[in-house]
Amino acid sequence: MFTGIIEAIGNIRALSPKGGDVRVHVATGKLDLGDVKLGDSIAVNGVCLTAVELPGDGFWADVSRETLACSAFSELKLGSRVNLEKALTPTSRLGGHLVSGHVDGVGEVVVREENARAVQFRIRAPRELARYIALKGSITVDGTSLTVNGVNGAEFELTIVPHTLGETIMADYRPGRLVNLEVDLLARYLERLLLGDKAADGKSSGLDERFLAEHGYLKN
């Protein structure tokens, strides 16, 4: 588990194809690896990766086909800057929100605008994730825990203050950029709970207006 508070910016030092998947070497910059052991988890742009080698200047990890297919990891190149966060410990402050490091989908930056000293972004999420994104709710973008400041269909707005721009890779974002999205864990669990017994029949596609009306959550 992670908090979504980025600890350092690293960069991709090597990408080595390995039988259909990829082994990646991430240079970790100022990230303190003194307490990191082989097998520990580190989030790279919000993707939970397992350290399989620790050469001293960073770590090597294996990126599966599943991760390549479900995230924007395949967009990374040698030298790409990446957000880094070590796994949550029992004594860590939960400065953001609970983040699993399992990407739910890939979004696209559609607008970037200056807003006083901050920067306003509008990001388009995959249609199937729109129902989990709520005004003033939490969302993770490339591993960064952020507050949603506006929602319009599958698009949502973020206001990024100078500190966050300086401590993450969001300063690099321009329209057309693909980003990893992880929706709020609580929203996913709430949806499953509301399905009740229907969650076990394997036929439900999730919550929709019809389901909510049939079960008394909506009134005509």
PDB file of C-alpha atoms in Angstrom:
ATOM      1  CA  MET A   1       0.000   0.000   0.000  1.00  0.00           C
ATOM      2  CA  PHE A   2       1.017   3.600  -0.638  1.00  0.00           C
ATOM      3  CA  THR A   3      -0.128   7.109   0.300  1.00  0.00           C
ATOM      4  CA  GLY A   4       0.141   8.882  -3.050  1.00  0.00           C
ATOM      5  CA  ILE A   5       2.657  11.373  -1.637  1.00  0.00           C
ATOM      6  CA  ILE A   6       5.594  11.314  -4.054  1.00  0.00           C
ATOM      7  CA  GLU A   7       8.976  10.978  -2.356  1.00  0.00           C
ATOM      8  CA  ALA A   8      11.292  11.523  -5.314  1.00  0.00           C
ATOM      9  CA  ILE A   9      11.539  11.825  -9.067  1.00  0.00           C
ATOM     10  CA  GLY A  10      13.580   9.114 -10.744  1.00  0.00           C
ATOM     11  CA  ASN A  11      14.314   8.215 -14.334  1.00  0.00           C
ATOM     12  CA  ILE A  12      14.348   5.140 -16.497  1.00  0.00           C
ATOM     13  CA  ARG A  13      17.948   3.972 -16.885  1.00  0.00           C
ATOM     14  CA  ALA A  14      17.330   0.770 -18.879  1.00  0.00           C
ATOM     15  CA  LEU A  15      14.492  -1.238 -20.453  1.00  0.00           C
ATOM     16  CA  SER A  16      15.349  -4.848 -21.272  1.00  0.00           C
ATOM     17  CA  PRO A  17      12.822  -7.144 -23.018  1.00  0.00           C
ATOM     18  CA  LYS A  18      12.598 -10.508 -21.231  1.00  0.00           C
ATOM     19  CA  GLY A  19      10.533 -13.212 -22.949  1.00  0.00           C
ATOM     20  CA  GLY A  20       7.525 -11.014 -23.667  1.00  0.00           C
ATOM     21  CA  ASP A  21       7.702  -8.774 -20.632  1.00  0.00           C
ATOM     22  CA  VAL A  22      10.256  -6.135 -19.604  1.00  0.00           C
ATOM     23  CA  ARG A  23      12.921  -5.703 -16.935  1.00  0.00           C
ATOM     24  CA  VAL A  24      13.410  -2.055 -16.004  1.00  0.00           C
ATOM     25  CA  HIS A  25      16.222  -0.249 -14.194  1.00  0.00           C
ATOM     26  CA  VAL A  26      14.966   2.820 -12.335  1.00  0.00           C
ATOM     27  CA  ALA A  27      17.495   5.372 -11.086  1.00  0.00           C
ATOM     28  CA  THR A  28      15.937   6.658  -7.872  1.00  0.00           C
ATOM     29  CA  GLY A  29      17.621  10.054  -7.390  1.00  0.00           C
ATOM     30  CA  LYS A  30      17.134  11.377  -3.850  1.00  0.00           C
ATOM     31  CA  LEU A  31      14.949   8.445  -2.756  1.00  0.00           C
ATOM     32  CA  ASP A  32      16.532   6.834   0.317  1.00  0.00           C
ATOM     33  CA  LEU A  33      16.983   3.118  -0.394  1.00  0.00           C
ATOM     34  CA  GLY A  34      18.694   2.420   2.913  1.00  0.00           C
ATOM     35  CA  ASP A  35      15.680   0.536   4.250  1.00  0.00           C
ATOM     36  CA  VAL A  36      14.728  -1.165   0.975  1.00  0.00           C
ATOM     37  CA  LYS A  37      15.353  -4.899   0.623  1.00  0.00           C
ATOM     38  CA  LEU A  38      14.993  -7.308  -2.278  1.00  0.00           C
ATOM     39  CA  GLY A  39      11.306  -8.095  -2.702  1.00  0.00           C
ATOM     40  CA  ASP A  40      10.124  -4.718  -1.385  1.00  0.00           C
ATOM     41  CA  SER A  41       7.573  -2.686  -3.325  1.00  0.00           C
ATOM     42  CA  ILE A  42       8.175   0.717  -4.892  1.00  0.00           C
ATOM     43  CA  ALA A  43       5.518   2.620  -6.846  1.00  0.00           C
ATOM     44  CA  VAL A  44       6.722   3.944 -10.212  1.00  0.00           C
ATOM     45  CA  ASN A  45       4.191   6.375 -11.707  1.00  0.00           C
ATOM     46  CA  GLY A  46       1.625   4.661  -9.522  1.00  0.00           C
ATOM     47  CA  VAL A  47       2.543   1.128 -10.615  1.00  0.00           C
ATOM     48  CA  CYS A  48       3.573  -1.157  -7.753  1.00  0.00           C
ATOM     49  CA  LEU A  49       6.836  -2.866  -8.744  1.00  0.00           C
ATOM     50  CA  THR A  50       8.969  -5.368  -6.829  1.00  0.00           C
ATOM     51  CA  ALA A  51      12.688  -4.682  -6.441  1.00  0.00           C
ATOM     52  CA  VAL A  52      14.582  -7.718  -7.780  1.00  0.00           C
ATOM     53  CA  GLU A  53      18.052  -6.127  -7.844  1.00  0.00           C
ATOM     54  CA  LEU A  54      19.505  -3.228  -5.856  1.00  0.00           C
ATOM     55  CA  PRO A  55      22.665  -2.018  -7.632  1.00  0.00           C
ATOM     56  CA  GLY A  56      23.043   1.036  -5.369  1.00  0.00           C
ATOM     57  CA  ASP A  57      21.827   3.820  -7.653  1.00  0.00           C
ATOM     58  CA  GLY A  58      18.288   2.510  -7.920  1.00  0.00           C
ATOM     59  CA  PHE A  59      16.572  -0.818  -8.488  1.00  0.00           C
ATOM     60  CA  TRP A  60      15.639  -3.336 -11.165  1.00  0.00           C
ATOM     61  CA  ALA A  61      12.101  -4.680 -11.459  1.00  0.00           C
ATOM     62  CA  ASP A  62      10.127  -6.926 -13.789  1.00  0.00           C
ATOM     63  CA  VAL A  63       7.123  -5.439 -15.575  1.00  0.00           C
ATOM     64  CA  SER A  64       4.590  -8.074 -16.626  1.00  0.00           C
ATOM     65  CA  ARG A  65       2.539  -8.180 -19.811  1.00  0.00           C
ATOM     66  CA  GLU A  66      -0.539  -7.412 -17.717  1.00  0.00           C
ATOM     67  CA  THR A  67       1.034  -4.228 -16.359  1.00  0.00           C
ATOM     68  CA  LEU A  68       2.206  -3.166 -19.821  1.00  0.00           C
ATOM     69  CA  ALA A  69      -1.312  -3.687 -21.194  1.00  0.00           C
ATOM     70  CA  CYS A  70      -3.191  -1.944 -18.367  1.00  0.00           C
ATOM     71  CA  SER A  71      -0.982   1.079 -17.757  1.00  0.00           C
ATOM     72  CA  ALA A  72       0.942   3.793 -19.577  1.00  0.00           C
ATOM     73  CA  PHE A  73       4.191   2.037 -18.710  1.00  0.00           C
ATOM     74  CA  SER A  74       4.707   1.096 -22.357  1.00  0.00           C
ATOM     75  CA  GLU A  75       4.997   4.850 -23.114  1.00  0.00           C
ATOM     76  CA  LEU A  76       8.167   5.169 -21.019  1.00  0.00           C
ATOM     77  CA  LYS A  77      11.541   5.498 -22.745  1.00  0.00           C
ATOM     78  CA  LEU A  78      15.148   5.737 -21.656  1.00  0.00           C
ATOM     79  CA  GLY A  79      15.488   8.901 -19.611  1.00  0.00           C
ATOM     80  CA  SER A  80      11.752   9.272 -18.888  1.00  0.00           C
ATOM     81  CA  ARG A  81      11.119  10.934 -15.532  1.00  0.00           C
ATOM     82  CA  VAL A  82       8.950   8.960 -13.120  1.00  0.00           C
ATOM     83  CA  ASN A  83       7.268   9.522  -9.749  1.00  0.00           C
ATOM     84  CA  LEU A  84       8.565   7.297  -6.945  1.00  0.00           C
ATOM     85  CA  GLU A  85       7.155   6.259  -3.576  1.00  0.00           C
ATOM     86  CA  LYS A  86       8.224   3.497  -1.212  1.00  0.00           C
ATOM     87  CA  ALA A  87       5.564   1.284   0.323  1.00  0.00           C
ATOM     88  CA  LEU A  88       3.600   2.457   3.341  1.00  0.00           C
ATOM     89  CA  THR A  89       4.825   1.348   6.778  1.00  0.00           C
ATOM     90  CA  PRO A  90       2.774   1.152  10.022  1.00  0.00           C
ATOM     91  CA  THR A  91       4.395   4.390  11.236  1.00  0.00           C
ATOM     92  CA  SER A  92       3.947   6.386   8.001  1.00  0.00           C
ATOM     93  CA  ARG A  93       1.748   9.464   7.933  1.00  0.00           C
ATOM     94  CA  LEU A  94      -1.181   9.010   5.570  1.00  0.00           C
ATOM     95  CA  GLY A  95      -0.767  12.388   3.918  1.00  0.00           C
ATOM     96  CA  GLY A  96      -2.731  11.448   0.793  1.00  0.00           C
ATOM     97  CA  HIS A  97      -5.148   8.518   0.662  1.00  0.00           C
ATOM     98  CA  LEU A  98      -4.829   4.738   0.561  1.00  0.00           C
ATOM     99  CA  VAL A  99      -3.335   3.732  -2.796  1.00  0.00           C
ATOM    100  CA  SER A 100      -2.847   0.123  -3.889  1.00  0.00           C
ATOM    101  CA  GLY A 101      -0.435   0.670  -6.774  1.00  0.00           C
ATOM    102  CA  HIS A 102      -2.753  -1.272  -9.105  1.00  0.00           C
ATOM    103  CA  VAL A 103      -3.637   0.896 -12.101  1.00  0.00           C
ATOM    104  CA  ASP A 104      -7.331   0.937 -13.045  1.00  0.00           C
ATOM    105  CA  GLY A 105      -6.900   2.574 -16.427  1.00  0.00           C
ATOM    106  CA  VAL A 106      -5.041   5.066 -18.589  1.00  0.00           C
ATOM    107  CA  GLY A 107      -6.225   8.673 -18.863  1.00  0.00           C
ATOM    108  CA  GLU A 108      -5.241  11.448 -21.245  1.00  0.00           C
ATOM    109  CA  VAL A 109      -4.361  15.044 -20.436  1.00  0.00           C
ATOM    110  CA  VAL A 110      -6.662  17.169 -22.616  1.00  0.00           C
ATOM    111  CA  VAL A 111      -6.138  20.704 -21.240  1.00  0.00           C
ATOM    112  CA  ARG A 112      -3.374  22.529 -19.382  1.00  0.00           C
ATOM    113  CA  GLU A 113      -4.005  26.122 -18.266  1.00  0.00           C
ATOM    114  CA  GLU A 114      -2.248  28.558 -15.941  1.00  0.00           C
ATOM    115  CA  ASN A 115      -4.302  29.482 -12.865  1.00  0.00           C
ATOM    116  CA  ALA A 116      -2.433  32.169 -10.895  1.00  0.00           C
ATOM    117  CA  ARG A 117       0.642  30.326  -9.556  1.00  0.00           C
ATOM    118  CA  ALA A 118      -1.054  26.945  -9.977  1.00  0.00           C
ATOM    119  CA  VAL A 119      -1.744  24.919 -13.105  1.00  0.00           C
ATOM    120  CA  GLN A 120      -5.173  23.594 -14.036  1.00  0.00           C
ATOM    121  CA  PHE A 121      -5.356  20.235 -15.798  1.00  0.00           C
ATOM    122  CA  ARG A 122      -8.318  18.491 -17.363  1.00  0.00           C
ATOM    123  CA  ILE A 123      -7.903  14.740 -17.798  1.00  0.00           C
ATOM    124  CA  ARG A 124     -10.152  12.345 -19.688  1.00  0.00           C
ATOM    125  CA  ALA A 125     -10.616   9.008 -17.921  1.00  0.00           C
ATOM    126  CA  PRO A 126     -11.791   5.774 -19.564  1.00  0.00           C
ATOM    127  CA  ARG A 127     -15.593   5.761 -19.689  1.00  0.00           C
ATOM    128  CA  GLU A 128     -15.864   2.761 -17.341  1.00  0.00           C
ATOM    129  CA  LEU A 129     -14.005   4.640 -14.574  1.00  0.00           C
ATOM    130  CA  ALA A 130     -16.146   7.788 -14.680  1.00  0.00           C
ATOM    131  CA  ARG A 131     -18.589   6.550 -12.018  1.00  0.00           C
ATOM    132  CA  TYR A 132     -15.792   6.316  -9.446  1.00  0.00           C
ATOM    133  CA  ILE A 133     -14.634   9.934  -9.871  1.00  0.00           C
ATOM    134  CA  ALA A 134     -16.426  12.413  -7.622  1.00  0.00           C
ATOM    135  CA  LEU A 135     -16.150  16.145  -7.001  1.00  0.00           C
ATOM    136  CA  LYS A 136     -13.730  16.736  -4.103  1.00  0.00           C
ATOM    137  CA  GLY A 137     -12.974  13.025  -4.041  1.00  0.00           C
ATOM    138  CA  SER A 138      -9.526  11.481  -4.314  1.00  0.00           C
ATOM    139  CA  ILE A 139      -7.817  10.099  -7.406  1.00  0.00           C
ATOM    140  CA  THR A 140      -4.293   8.917  -8.105  1.00  0.00           C
ATOM    141  CA  VAL A 141      -2.565  10.192 -11.259  1.00  0.00           C
ATOM    142  CA  ASP A 142       0.823   8.598 -11.994  1.00  0.00           C
ATOM    143  CA  GLY A 143       1.002   7.690  -8.315  1.00  0.00           C
ATOM    144  CA  THR A 144       0.170  11.178  -7.004  1.00  0.00           C
ATOM    145  CA  SER A 145      -2.768  11.508  -4.610  1.00  0.00           C
ATOM    146  CA  LEU A 146      -4.903  14.420  -5.834  1.00  0.00           C
ATOM    147  CA  THR A 147      -8.271  16.064  -5.147  1.00  0.00           C
ATOM    148  CA  VAL A 148     -10.816  16.268  -7.957  1.00  0.00           C
ATOM    149  CA  ASN A 149     -11.904  19.902  -8.379  1.00  0.00           C
ATOM    150  CA  GLY A 150     -14.402  19.424 -11.189  1.00  0.00           C
ATOM    151  CA  VAL A 151     -16.162  16.619 -13.045  1.00  0.00           C
ATOM    152  CA  ASN A 152     -17.873  16.652 -16.443  1.00  0.00           C
ATOM    153  CA  GLY A 153     -18.743  13.206 -17.748  1.00  0.00           C
ATOM    154  CA  ALA A 154     -15.543  11.184 -17.984  1.00  0.00           C
ATOM    155  CA  GLU A 155     -13.363  14.293 -17.692  1.00  0.00           C
ATOM    156  CA  PHE A 156     -12.117  15.689 -14.393  1.00  0.00           C
ATOM    157  CA  GLU A 157     -10.171  18.773 -13.350  1.00  0.00           C
ATOM    158  CA  LEU A 158      -7.174  19.151 -11.070  1.00  0.00           C
ATOM    159  CA  THR A 159      -5.592  22.296  -9.631  1.00  0.00           C
ATOM    160  CA  ILE A 160      -1.905  21.670  -9.023  1.00  0.00           C
ATOM    161  CA  VAL A 161      -0.016  23.992  -6.681  1.00  0.00           C
ATOM    162  CA  PRO A 162       3.647  24.939  -7.277  1.00  0.00           C
ATOM    163  CA  HIS A 163       4.981  22.525  -4.630  1.00  0.00           C
ATOM    164  CA  THR A 164       3.327  19.521  -6.303  1.00  0.00           C
ATOM    165  CA  LEU A 165       4.531  20.665  -9.726  1.00  0.00           C
ATOM    166  CA  GLY A 166       8.088  20.829  -8.404  1.00  0.00           C
ATOM    167  CA  GLU A 167       8.071  17.520  -6.536  1.00  0.00           C
ATOM    168  CA  THR A 168       6.361  15.352  -9.176  1.00  0.00           C
ATOM    169  CA  ILE A 169       6.498  14.885 -12.941  1.00  0.00           C
ATOM    170  CA  MET A 170       3.259  16.853 -13.447  1.00  0.00           C
ATOM    171  CA  ALA A 171       5.258  19.859 -14.668  1.00  0.00           C
ATOM    172  CA  ASP A 172       5.997  17.740 -17.760  1.00  0.00           C
ATOM    173  CA  TYR A 173       2.325  17.171 -18.600  1.00  0.00           C
ATOM    174  CA  ARG A 174       1.016  18.546 -21.881  1.00  0.00           C
ATOM    175  CA  PRO A 175      -2.205  17.757 -23.805  1.00  0.00           C
ATOM    176  CA  GLY A 176      -2.002  14.258 -25.265  1.00  0.00           C
ATOM    177  CA  ARG A 177       0.064  12.850 -22.398  1.00  0.00           C
ATOM    178  CA  LEU A 178      -1.108   9.435 -21.177  1.00  0.00           C
ATOM    179  CA  VAL A 179      -1.245   8.958 -17.399  1.00  0.00           C
ATOM    180  CA  ASN A 180      -1.918   6.078 -15.027  1.00  0.00           C
ATOM    181  CA  LEU A 181      -5.144   6.366 -13.031  1.00  0.00           C
ATOM    182  CA  GLU A 182      -6.164   4.603  -9.849  1.00  0.00           C
ATOM    183  CA  VAL A 183      -9.607   5.427  -8.474  1.00  0.00           C
ATOM    184  CA  ASP A 184     -10.444   5.628  -4.790  1.00  0.00           C
ATOM    185  CA  LEU A 185     -10.463   2.201  -3.133  1.00  0.00           C
ATOM    186  CA  LEU A 186     -13.491   3.112  -1.023  1.00  0.00           C
ATOM    187  CA  ALA A 187     -15.554   3.832  -4.141  1.00  0.00           C
ATOM    188  CA  ARG A 188     -14.801   0.384  -5.526  1.00  0.00           C
ATOM    189  CA  TYR A 189     -15.662  -1.412  -2.280  1.00  0.00           C
ATOM    190  CA  LEU A 190     -18.845   0.624  -1.852  1.00  0.00           C
ATOM    191  CA  GLU A 191     -20.016  -0.362  -5.321  1.00  0.00           C
ATOM    192  CA  ARG A 192     -19.402  -4.043  -4.560  1.00  0.00           C
ATOM    193  CA  LEU A 193     -21.231  -3.814  -1.221  1.00  0.00           C
ATOM    194  CA  LEU A 194     -24.251  -2.127  -2.784  1.00  0.00           C
ATOM    195  CA  LEU A 195     -24.564  -5.001  -5.263  1.00  0.00           C
ATOM    196  CA  GLY A 196     -25.287  -7.312  -2.330  1.00  0.00           C
ATOM    197  CA  ASP A 197     -26.113 -10.883  -3.380  1.00  0.00           C
ATOM    198  CA  LYS A 198     -25.942  -9.907  -7.041  1.00  0.00           C
ATOM    199  CA  ALA A 199     -22.165  -9.586  -6.678  1.00  0.00           C
ATOM    200  CA  ALA A 200     -21.949 -13.402  -6.510  1.00  0.00           C
ATOM    201  CA  ASP A 201     -24.011 -14.248  -9.584  1.00  0.00           C
ATOM    202  CA  GLY A 202     -21.360 -13.126 -12.055  1.00  0.00           C
ATOM    203  CA  LYS A 203     -23.942 -11.443 -14.275  1.00  0.00           C
ATOM    204  CA  SER A 204     -24.013  -7.920 -12.886  1.00  0.00           C
ATOM    205  CA  SER A 205     -22.015  -5.293 -14.762  1.00  0.00           C
ATOM    206  CA  GLY A 206     -22.007  -2.966 -11.758  1.00  0.00           C
ATOM    207  CA  LEU A 207     -24.126  -0.116 -10.529  1.00  0.00           C
ATOM    208  CA  ASP A 208     -26.270   1.833 -12.957  1.00  0.00           C
ATOM    209  CA  GLU A 209     -29.420   3.960 -12.705  1.00  0.00           C
ATOM    210  CA  ARG A 210     -31.667   0.949 -13.300  1.00  0.00           C
ATOM    211  CA  PHE A 211     -30.070  -1.050 -10.480  1.00  0.00           C
ATOM    212  CA  LEU A 212     -30.238   1.910  -8.070  1.00  0.00           C
ATOM    213  CA  ALA A 213     -33.907   2.563  -8.895  1.00  0.00           C
ATOM    214  CA  GLU A 214     -34.871  -1.117  -8.488  1.00  0.00           C
ATOM    215  CA  HIS A 215     -33.297  -1.207  -5.027  1.00  0.00           C
ATOM    216  CA  GLY A 216     -34.706   2.038  -3.725  1.00  0.00           C
ATOM    217  CA  TYR A 217     -31.623   4.223  -3.986  1.00  0.00           C
ATOM    218  CA  LEU A 218     -33.299   6.494  -6.557  1.00  0.00           C
ATOM    219  CA  LYS A 219     -36.803   7.892  -6.502  1.00  0.00           C
ATOM    220  CA  ASN A 220     -38.867   8.773  -9.534  1.00  0.00           C
TER     221      ASN A 220
END
